[in-house]
PDB file of C-alpha atoms in Angstrom:
ATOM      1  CA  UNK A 187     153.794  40.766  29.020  1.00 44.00           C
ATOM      2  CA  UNK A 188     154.310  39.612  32.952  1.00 49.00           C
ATOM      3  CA  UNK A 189     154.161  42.737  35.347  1.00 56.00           C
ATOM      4  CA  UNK A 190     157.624  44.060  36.636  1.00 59.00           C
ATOM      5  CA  UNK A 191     159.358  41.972  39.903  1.00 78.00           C
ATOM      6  CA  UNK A 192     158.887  44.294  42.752  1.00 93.00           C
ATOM      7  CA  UNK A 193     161.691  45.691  44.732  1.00 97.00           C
ATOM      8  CA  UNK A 194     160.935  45.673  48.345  1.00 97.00           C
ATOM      9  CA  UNK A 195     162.106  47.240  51.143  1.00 98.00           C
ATOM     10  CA  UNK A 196     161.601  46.550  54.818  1.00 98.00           C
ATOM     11  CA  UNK A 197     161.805  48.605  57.652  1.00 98.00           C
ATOM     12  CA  UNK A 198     162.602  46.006  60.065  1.00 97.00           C
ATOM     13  CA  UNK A 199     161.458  46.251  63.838  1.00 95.00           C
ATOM     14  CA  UNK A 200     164.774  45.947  65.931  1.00 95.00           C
ATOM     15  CA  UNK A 201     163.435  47.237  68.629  1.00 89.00           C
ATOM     16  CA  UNK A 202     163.559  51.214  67.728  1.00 88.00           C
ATOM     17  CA  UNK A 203     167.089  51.425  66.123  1.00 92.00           C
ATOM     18  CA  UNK A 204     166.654  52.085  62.167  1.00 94.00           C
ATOM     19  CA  UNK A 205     167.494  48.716  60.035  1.00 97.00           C
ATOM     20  CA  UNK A 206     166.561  48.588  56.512  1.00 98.00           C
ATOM     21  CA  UNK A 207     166.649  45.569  54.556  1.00 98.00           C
ATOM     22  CA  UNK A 208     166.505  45.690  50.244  1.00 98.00           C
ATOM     23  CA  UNK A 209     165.652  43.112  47.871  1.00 96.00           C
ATOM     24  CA  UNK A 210     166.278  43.933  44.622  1.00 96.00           C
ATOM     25  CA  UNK A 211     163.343  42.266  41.056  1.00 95.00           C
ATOM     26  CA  UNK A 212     166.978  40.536  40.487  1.00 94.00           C
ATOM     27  CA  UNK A 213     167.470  39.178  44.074  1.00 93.00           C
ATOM     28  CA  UNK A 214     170.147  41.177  45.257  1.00 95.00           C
ATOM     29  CA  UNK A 215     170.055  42.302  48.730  1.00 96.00           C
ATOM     30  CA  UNK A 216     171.095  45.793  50.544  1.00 98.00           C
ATOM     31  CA  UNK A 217     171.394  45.884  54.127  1.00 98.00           C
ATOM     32  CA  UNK A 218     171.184  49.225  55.804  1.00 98.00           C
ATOM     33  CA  UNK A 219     172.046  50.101  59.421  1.00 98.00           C
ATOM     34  CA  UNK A 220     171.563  47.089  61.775  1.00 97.00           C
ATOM     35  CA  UNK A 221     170.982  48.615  64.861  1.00 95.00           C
ATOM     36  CA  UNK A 222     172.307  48.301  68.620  1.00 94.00           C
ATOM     37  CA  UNK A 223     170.725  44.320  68.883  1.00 96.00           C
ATOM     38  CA  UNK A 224     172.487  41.913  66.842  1.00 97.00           C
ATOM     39  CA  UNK A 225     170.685  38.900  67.809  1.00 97.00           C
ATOM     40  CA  UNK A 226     167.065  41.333  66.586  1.00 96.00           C
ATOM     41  CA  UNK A 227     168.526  42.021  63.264  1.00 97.00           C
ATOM     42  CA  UNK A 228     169.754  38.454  62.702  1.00 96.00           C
ATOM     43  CA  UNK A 229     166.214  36.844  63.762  1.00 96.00           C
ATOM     44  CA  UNK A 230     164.505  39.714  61.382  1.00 96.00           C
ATOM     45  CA  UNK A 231     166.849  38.489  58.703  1.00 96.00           C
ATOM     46  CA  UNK A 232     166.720  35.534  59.039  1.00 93.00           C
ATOM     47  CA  UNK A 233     162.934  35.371  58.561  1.00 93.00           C
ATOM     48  CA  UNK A 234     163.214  37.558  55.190  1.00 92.00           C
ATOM     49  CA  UNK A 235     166.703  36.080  53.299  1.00 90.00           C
ATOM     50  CA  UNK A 236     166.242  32.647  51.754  1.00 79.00           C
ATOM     51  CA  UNK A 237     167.750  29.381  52.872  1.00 77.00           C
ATOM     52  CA  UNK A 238     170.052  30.340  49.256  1.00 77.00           C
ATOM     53  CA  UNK A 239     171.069  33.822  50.654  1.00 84.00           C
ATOM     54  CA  UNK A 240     174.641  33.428  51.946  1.00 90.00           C
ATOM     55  CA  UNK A 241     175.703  36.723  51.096  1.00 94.00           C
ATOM     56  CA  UNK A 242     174.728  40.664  51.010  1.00 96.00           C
ATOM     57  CA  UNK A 243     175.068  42.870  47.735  1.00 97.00           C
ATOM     58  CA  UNK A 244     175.975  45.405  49.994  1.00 98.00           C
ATOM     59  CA  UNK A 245     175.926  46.535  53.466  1.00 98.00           C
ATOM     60  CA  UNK A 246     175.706  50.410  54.056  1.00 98.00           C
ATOM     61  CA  UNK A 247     176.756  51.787  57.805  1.00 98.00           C
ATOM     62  CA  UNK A 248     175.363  56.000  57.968  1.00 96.00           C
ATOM     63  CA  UNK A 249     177.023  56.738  60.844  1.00 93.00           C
ATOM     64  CA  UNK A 250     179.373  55.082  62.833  1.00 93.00           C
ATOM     65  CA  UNK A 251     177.915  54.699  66.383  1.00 91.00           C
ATOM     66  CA  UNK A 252     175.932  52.425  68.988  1.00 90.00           C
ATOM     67  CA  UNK A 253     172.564  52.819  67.402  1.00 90.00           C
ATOM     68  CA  UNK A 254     173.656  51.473  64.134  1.00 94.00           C
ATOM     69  CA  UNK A 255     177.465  49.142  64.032  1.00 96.00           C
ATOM     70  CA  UNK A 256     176.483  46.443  65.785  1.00 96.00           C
ATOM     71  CA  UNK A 257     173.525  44.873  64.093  1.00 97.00           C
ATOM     72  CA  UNK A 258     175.428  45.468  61.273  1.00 98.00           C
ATOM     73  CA  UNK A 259     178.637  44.178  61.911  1.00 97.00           C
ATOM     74  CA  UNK A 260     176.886  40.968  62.948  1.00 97.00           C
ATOM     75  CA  UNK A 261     174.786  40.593  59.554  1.00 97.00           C
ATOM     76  CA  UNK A 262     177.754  41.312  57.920  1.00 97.00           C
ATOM     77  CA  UNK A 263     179.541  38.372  59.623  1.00 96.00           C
ATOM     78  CA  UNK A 264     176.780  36.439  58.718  1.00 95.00           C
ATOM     79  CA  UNK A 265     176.076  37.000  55.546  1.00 96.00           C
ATOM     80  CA  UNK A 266     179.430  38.449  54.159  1.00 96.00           C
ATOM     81  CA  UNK A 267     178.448  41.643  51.859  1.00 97.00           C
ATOM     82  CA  UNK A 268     180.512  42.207  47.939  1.00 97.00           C
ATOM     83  CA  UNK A 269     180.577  45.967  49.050  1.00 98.00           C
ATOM     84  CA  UNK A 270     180.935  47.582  52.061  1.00 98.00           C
ATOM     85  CA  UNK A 271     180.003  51.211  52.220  1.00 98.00           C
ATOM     86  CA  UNK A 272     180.961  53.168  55.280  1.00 97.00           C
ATOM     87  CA  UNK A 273     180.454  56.834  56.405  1.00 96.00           C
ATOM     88  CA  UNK A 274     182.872  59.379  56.118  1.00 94.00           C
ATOM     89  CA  UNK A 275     183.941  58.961  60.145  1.00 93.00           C
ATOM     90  CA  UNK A 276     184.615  55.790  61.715  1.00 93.00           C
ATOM     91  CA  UNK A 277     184.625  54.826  65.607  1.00 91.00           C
ATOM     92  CA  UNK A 278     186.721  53.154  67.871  1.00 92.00           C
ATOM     93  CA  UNK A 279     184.305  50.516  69.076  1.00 93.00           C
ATOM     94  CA  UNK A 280     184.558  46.615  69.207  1.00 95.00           C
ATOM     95  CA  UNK A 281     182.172  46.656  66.789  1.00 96.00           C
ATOM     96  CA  UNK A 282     183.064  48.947  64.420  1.00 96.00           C
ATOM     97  CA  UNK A 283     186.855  47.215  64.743  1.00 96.00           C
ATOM     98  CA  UNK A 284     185.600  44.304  64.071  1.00 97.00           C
ATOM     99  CA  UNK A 285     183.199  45.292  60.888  1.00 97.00           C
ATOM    100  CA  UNK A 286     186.368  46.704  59.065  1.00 96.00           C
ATOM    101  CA  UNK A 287     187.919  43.655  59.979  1.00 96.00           C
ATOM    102  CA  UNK A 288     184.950  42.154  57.599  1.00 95.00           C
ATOM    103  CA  UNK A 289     185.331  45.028  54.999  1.00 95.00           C
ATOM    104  CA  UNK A 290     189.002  44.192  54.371  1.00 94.00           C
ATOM    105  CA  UNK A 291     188.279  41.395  52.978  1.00 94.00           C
ATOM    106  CA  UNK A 292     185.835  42.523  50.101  1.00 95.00           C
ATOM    107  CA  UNK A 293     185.263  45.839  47.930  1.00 96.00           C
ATOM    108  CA  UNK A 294     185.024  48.892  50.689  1.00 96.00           C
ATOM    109  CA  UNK A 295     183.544  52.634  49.642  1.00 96.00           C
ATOM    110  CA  UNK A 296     184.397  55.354  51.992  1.00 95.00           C
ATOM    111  CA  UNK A 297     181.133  58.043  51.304  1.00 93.00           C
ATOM    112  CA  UNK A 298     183.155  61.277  51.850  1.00 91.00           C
ATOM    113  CA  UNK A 299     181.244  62.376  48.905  1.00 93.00           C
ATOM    114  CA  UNK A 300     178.168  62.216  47.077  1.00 93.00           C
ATOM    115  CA  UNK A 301     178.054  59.314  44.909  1.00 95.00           C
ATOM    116  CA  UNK A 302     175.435  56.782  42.958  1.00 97.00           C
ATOM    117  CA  UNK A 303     175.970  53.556  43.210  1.00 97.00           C
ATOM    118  CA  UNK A 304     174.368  51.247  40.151  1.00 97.00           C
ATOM    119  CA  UNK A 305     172.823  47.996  41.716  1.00 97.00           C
ATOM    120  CA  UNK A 306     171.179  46.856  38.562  1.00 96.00           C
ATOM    121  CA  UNK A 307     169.398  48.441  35.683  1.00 95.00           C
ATOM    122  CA  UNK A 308     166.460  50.517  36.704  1.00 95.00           C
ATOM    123  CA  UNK A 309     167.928  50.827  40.838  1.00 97.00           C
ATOM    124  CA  UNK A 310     170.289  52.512  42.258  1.00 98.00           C
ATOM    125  CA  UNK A 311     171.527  54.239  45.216  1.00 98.00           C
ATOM    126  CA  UNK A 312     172.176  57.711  45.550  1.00 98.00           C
ATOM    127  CA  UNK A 313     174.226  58.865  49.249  1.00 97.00           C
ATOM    128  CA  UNK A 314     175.980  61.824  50.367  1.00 96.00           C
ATOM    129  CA  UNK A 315     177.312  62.897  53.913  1.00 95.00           C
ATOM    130  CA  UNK A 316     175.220  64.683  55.554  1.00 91.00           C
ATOM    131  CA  UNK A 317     176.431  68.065  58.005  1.00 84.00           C
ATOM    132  CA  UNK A 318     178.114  66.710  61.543  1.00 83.00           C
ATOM    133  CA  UNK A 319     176.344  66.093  64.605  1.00 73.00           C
ATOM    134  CA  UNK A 320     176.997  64.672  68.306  1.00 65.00           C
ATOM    135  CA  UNK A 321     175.542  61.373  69.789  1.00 60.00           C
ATOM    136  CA  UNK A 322     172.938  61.018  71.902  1.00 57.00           C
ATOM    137  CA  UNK A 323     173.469  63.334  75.382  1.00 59.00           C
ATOM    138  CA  UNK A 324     175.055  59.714  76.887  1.00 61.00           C
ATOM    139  CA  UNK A 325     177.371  59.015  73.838  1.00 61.00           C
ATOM    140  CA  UNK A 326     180.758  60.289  74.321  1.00 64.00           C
ATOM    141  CA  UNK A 327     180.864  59.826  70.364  1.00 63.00           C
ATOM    142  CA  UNK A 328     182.480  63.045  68.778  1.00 71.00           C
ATOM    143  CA  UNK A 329     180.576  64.984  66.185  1.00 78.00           C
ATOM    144  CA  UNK A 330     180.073  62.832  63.173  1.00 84.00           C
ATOM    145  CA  UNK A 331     178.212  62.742  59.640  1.00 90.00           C
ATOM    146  CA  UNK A 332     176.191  60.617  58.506  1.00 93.00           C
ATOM    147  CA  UNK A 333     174.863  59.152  55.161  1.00 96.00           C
ATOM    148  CA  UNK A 334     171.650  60.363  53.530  1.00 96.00           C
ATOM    149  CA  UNK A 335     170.655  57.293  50.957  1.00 98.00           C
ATOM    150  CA  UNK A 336     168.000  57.775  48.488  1.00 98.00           C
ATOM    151  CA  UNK A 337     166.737  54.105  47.414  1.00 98.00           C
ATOM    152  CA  UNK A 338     165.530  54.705  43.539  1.00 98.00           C
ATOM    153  CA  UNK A 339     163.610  52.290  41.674  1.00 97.00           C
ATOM    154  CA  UNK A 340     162.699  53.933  37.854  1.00 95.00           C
ATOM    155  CA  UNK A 341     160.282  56.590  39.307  1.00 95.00           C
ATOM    156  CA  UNK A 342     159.735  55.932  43.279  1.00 97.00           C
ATOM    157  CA  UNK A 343     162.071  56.937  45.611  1.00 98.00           C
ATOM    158  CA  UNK A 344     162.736  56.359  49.152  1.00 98.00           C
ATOM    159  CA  UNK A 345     164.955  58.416  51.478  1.00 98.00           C
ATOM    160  CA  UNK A 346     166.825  56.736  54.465  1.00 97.00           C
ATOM    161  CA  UNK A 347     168.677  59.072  56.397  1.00 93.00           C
ATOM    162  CA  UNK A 348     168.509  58.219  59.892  1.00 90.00           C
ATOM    163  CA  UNK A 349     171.294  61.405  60.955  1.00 89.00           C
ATOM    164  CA  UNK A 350     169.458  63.934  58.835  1.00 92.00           C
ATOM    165  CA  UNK A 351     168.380  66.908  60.653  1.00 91.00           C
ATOM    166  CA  UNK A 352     165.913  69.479  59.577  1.00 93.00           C
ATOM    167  CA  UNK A 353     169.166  72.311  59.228  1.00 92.00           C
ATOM    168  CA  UNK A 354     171.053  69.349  57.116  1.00 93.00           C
ATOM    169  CA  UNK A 355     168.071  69.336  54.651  1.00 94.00           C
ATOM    170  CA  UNK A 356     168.412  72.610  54.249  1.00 94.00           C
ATOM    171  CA  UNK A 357     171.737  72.029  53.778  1.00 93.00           C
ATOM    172  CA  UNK A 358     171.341  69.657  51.013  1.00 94.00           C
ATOM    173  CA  UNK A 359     168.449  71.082  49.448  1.00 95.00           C
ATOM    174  CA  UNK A 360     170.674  74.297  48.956  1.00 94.00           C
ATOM    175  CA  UNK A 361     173.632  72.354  47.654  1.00 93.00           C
ATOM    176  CA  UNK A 362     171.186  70.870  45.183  1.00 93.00           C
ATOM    177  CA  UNK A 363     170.842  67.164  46.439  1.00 94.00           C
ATOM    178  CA  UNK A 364     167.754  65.999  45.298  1.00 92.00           C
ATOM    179  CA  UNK A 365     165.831  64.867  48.359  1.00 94.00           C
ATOM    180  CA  UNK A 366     162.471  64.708  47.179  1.00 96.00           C
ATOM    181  CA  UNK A 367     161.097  61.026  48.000  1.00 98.00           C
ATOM    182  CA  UNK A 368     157.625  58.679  47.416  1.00 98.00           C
ATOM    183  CA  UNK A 369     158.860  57.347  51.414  1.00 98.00           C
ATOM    184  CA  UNK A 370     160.811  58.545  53.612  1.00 97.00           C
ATOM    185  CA  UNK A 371     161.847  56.578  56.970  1.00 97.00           C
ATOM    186  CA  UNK A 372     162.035  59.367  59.453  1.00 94.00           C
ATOM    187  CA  UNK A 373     165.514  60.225  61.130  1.00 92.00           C
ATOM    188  CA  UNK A 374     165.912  60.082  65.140  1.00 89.00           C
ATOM    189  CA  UNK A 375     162.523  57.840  65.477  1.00 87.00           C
ATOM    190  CA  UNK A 376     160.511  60.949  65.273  1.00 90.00           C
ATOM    191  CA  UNK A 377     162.402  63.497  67.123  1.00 91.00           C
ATOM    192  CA  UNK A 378     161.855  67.532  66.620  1.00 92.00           C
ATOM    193  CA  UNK A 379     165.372  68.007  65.100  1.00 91.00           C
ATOM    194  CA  UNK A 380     164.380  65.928  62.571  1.00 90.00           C
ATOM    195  CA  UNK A 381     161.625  67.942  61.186  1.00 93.00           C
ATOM    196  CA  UNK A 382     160.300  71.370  59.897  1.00 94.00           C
ATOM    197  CA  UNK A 383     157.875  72.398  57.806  1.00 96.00           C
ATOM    198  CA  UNK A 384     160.393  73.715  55.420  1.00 96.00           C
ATOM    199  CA  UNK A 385     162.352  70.303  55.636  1.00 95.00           C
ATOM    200  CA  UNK A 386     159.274  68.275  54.784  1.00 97.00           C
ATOM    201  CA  UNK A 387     158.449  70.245  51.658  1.00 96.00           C
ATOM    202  CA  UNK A 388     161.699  69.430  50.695  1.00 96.00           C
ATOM    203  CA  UNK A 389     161.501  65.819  50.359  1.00 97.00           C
ATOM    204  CA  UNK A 390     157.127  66.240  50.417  1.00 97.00           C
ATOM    205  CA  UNK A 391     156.645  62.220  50.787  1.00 97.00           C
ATOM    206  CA  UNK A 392     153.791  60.163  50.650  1.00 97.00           C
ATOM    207  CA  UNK A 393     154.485  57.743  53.185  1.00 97.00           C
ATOM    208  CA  UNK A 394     156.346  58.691  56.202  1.00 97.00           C
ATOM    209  CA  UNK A 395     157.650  55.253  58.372  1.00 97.00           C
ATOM    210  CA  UNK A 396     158.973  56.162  62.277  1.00 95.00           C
ATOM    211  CA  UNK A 397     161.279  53.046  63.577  1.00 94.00           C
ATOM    212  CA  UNK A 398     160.457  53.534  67.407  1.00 91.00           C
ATOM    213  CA  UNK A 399     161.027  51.225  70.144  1.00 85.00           C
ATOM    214  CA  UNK A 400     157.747  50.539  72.226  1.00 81.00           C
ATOM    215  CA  UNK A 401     159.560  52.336  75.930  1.00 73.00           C
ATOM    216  CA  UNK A 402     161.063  54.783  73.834  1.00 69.00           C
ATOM    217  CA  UNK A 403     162.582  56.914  76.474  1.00 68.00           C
ATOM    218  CA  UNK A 404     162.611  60.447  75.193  1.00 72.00           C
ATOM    219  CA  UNK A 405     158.669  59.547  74.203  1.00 80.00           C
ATOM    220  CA  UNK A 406     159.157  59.582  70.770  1.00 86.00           C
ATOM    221  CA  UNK A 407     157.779  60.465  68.271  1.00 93.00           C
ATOM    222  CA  UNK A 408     157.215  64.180  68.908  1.00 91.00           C
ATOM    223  CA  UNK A 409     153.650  65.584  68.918  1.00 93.00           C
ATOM    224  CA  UNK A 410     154.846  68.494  66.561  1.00 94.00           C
ATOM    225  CA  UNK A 411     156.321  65.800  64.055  1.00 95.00           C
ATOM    226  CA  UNK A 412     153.412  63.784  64.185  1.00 95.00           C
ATOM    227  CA  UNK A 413     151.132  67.026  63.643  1.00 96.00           C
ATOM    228  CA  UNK A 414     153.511  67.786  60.630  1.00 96.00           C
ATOM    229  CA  UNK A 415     152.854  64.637  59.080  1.00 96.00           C
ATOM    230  CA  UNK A 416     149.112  64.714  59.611  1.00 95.00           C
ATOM    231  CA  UNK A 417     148.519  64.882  55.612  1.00 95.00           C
ATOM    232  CA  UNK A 418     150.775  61.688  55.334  1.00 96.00           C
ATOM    233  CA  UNK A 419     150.268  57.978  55.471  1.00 97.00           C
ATOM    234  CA  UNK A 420     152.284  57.345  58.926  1.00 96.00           C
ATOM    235  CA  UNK A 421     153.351  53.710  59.859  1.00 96.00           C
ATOM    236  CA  UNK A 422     155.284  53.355  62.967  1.00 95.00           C
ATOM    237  CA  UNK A 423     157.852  49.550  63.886  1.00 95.00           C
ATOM    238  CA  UNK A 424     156.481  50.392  67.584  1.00 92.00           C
ATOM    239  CA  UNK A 425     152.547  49.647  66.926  1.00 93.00           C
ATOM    240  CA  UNK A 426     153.283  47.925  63.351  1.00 95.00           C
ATOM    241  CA  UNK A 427     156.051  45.867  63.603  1.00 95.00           C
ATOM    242  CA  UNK A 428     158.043  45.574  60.479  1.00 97.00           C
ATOM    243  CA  UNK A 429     157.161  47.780  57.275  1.00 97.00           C
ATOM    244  CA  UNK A 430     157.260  46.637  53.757  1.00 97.00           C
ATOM    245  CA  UNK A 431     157.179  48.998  50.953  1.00 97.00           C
ATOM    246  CA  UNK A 432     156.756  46.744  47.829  1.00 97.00           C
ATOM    247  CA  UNK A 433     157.537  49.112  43.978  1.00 97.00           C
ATOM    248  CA  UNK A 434     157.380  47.792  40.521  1.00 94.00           C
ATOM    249  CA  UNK A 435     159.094  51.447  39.611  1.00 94.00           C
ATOM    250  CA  UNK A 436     155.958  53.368  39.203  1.00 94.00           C
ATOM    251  CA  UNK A 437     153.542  52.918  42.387  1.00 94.00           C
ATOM    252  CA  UNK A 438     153.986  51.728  46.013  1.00 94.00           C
ATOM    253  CA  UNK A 439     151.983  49.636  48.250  1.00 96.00           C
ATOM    254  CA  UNK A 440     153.081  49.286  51.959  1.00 96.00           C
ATOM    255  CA  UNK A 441     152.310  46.330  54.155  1.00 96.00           C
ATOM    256  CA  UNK A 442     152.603  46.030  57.787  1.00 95.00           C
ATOM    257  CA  UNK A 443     153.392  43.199  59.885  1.00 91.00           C
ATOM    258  CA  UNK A 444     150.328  43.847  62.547  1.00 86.00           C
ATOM    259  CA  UNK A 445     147.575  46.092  62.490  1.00 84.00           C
ATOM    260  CA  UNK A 446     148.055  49.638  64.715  1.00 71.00           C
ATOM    261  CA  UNK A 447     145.485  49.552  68.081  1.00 69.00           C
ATOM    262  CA  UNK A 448     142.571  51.187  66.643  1.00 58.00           C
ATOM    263  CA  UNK A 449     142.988  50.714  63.276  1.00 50.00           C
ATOM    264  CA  UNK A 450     140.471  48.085  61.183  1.00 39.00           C
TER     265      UNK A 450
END
């Protein structure tokens, strides 16, 4: 019998922000988070979709600020999505404006609330809010959640959460959210909130990936995070470009787009 199509997922190098792109062994696509740089996203996508891809499955937004509408917003006029999921809090932004503007016209979900979401038999994607949290020290953004979104192919998991704290994890694990993952893209590119050694038990992945611009400004990834995750395989956009993590449902491989200085 022929081996199982592989779902892959790719972290894609934007530049630092977090923007995940899914193709499903049936083709579909998932798009989630685009970042702040819509002309990054687009040239990442545009090197991964198929001259045949006019459209997204479905577009997911986790939290509704600078870091992650506008990438999306401009995929999603680009490639208009079936579904639309957004987080429980909007913005008033251009962009976000504008991206609802998009969602009207197709099927819209509004994650106030945990939910699964059936993309085809085998995968699926499980979200719920996460506890909320202010912007970035120069955001005037109030307090918002954010989605936590747990990628599952049969028996692999991956967990993208890019507003997940190391207190919402707690959070979650105590509401009993099932966080473990196989790979788990690390929330604020690294940063100390995100982490804890009681957090990473939690979700205890394999594979942690760190999207990370290369003049990251508050120098991350933190040395404590980085010591945490000493036992894990680490990949980092900043010294690897793009990360693919490739599943036929039982194993994972991950590919990178460059080799890491140092590495062989």
């Amino acid at each position: 019998t022929a081996a199982p199509a592989a779902l892959r997922i790719y972290v894609l190098d934007v530049g630092g922000d977090d923007a995940v792109l899914v193709r499903t062994p049936a083709g579909r696509t998932i798009l989630i988070d685009g970042g702040s740089d819509p002309t990054a996203l687009l040239t990442q996508l545009g090197q991964r979709l198929g001259l045949l891809d006019r459209n997204l499955t479905v577009a997911i937004l986790t939290r509704a600020d600078a870091a992650h509408v506008p990438g999306l917003t401009a995929a999603a006029g680009r490639f208009p999505p079936a579904l639309v999921v957004l987080p429980p809090e909007g913005s008033n932004s251009a962009a976000y404006t504008q991206l609802l503007g998009i969602a009207s016209q197709t099927k819209t979900l509004t994650a106030d609330s945990g939910m699964t979401i059936e993309i085809e038999p085998g995968v699926s994607l499980e979200l719920t809010p996460t506890r909320p949290l202010p912007g970035p020290a120069n955001d005037a953004t109030p307090p918002l959640r954010s989605l936590a979104v747990r990628i599952v192919d049969r028996g692999v998991t991956v967990l993208v959460a890019p507003g997940l704290t190391a207190p919402g994890i707690h959070d979650l694990a105590a509401g009993g959210w099932p966080l473990r993952a196989d790979a788990w893209l690390m929330p604020y590119h690294g940063d100390r909130v995100a982490l804890d050694s009681e957090a990473l038990a939690n979700i205890d992945p394999t594979v942690a990936i760190i999207a990370v611009g290369p003049r990251d400004r508050a120098n991350h990834p933190a040395p404590a995070v980085l010591d945490l995750l000493r036992d894990r395989q680490l990949f980092r956009t900043d010294l690897q470009g793009t990360i693919t993590i490739e599943t036929d449902g039982s194993r994972l491989e991950i590919s990178t787009e460059r080799i890491a200085p140092g590495r062989t």
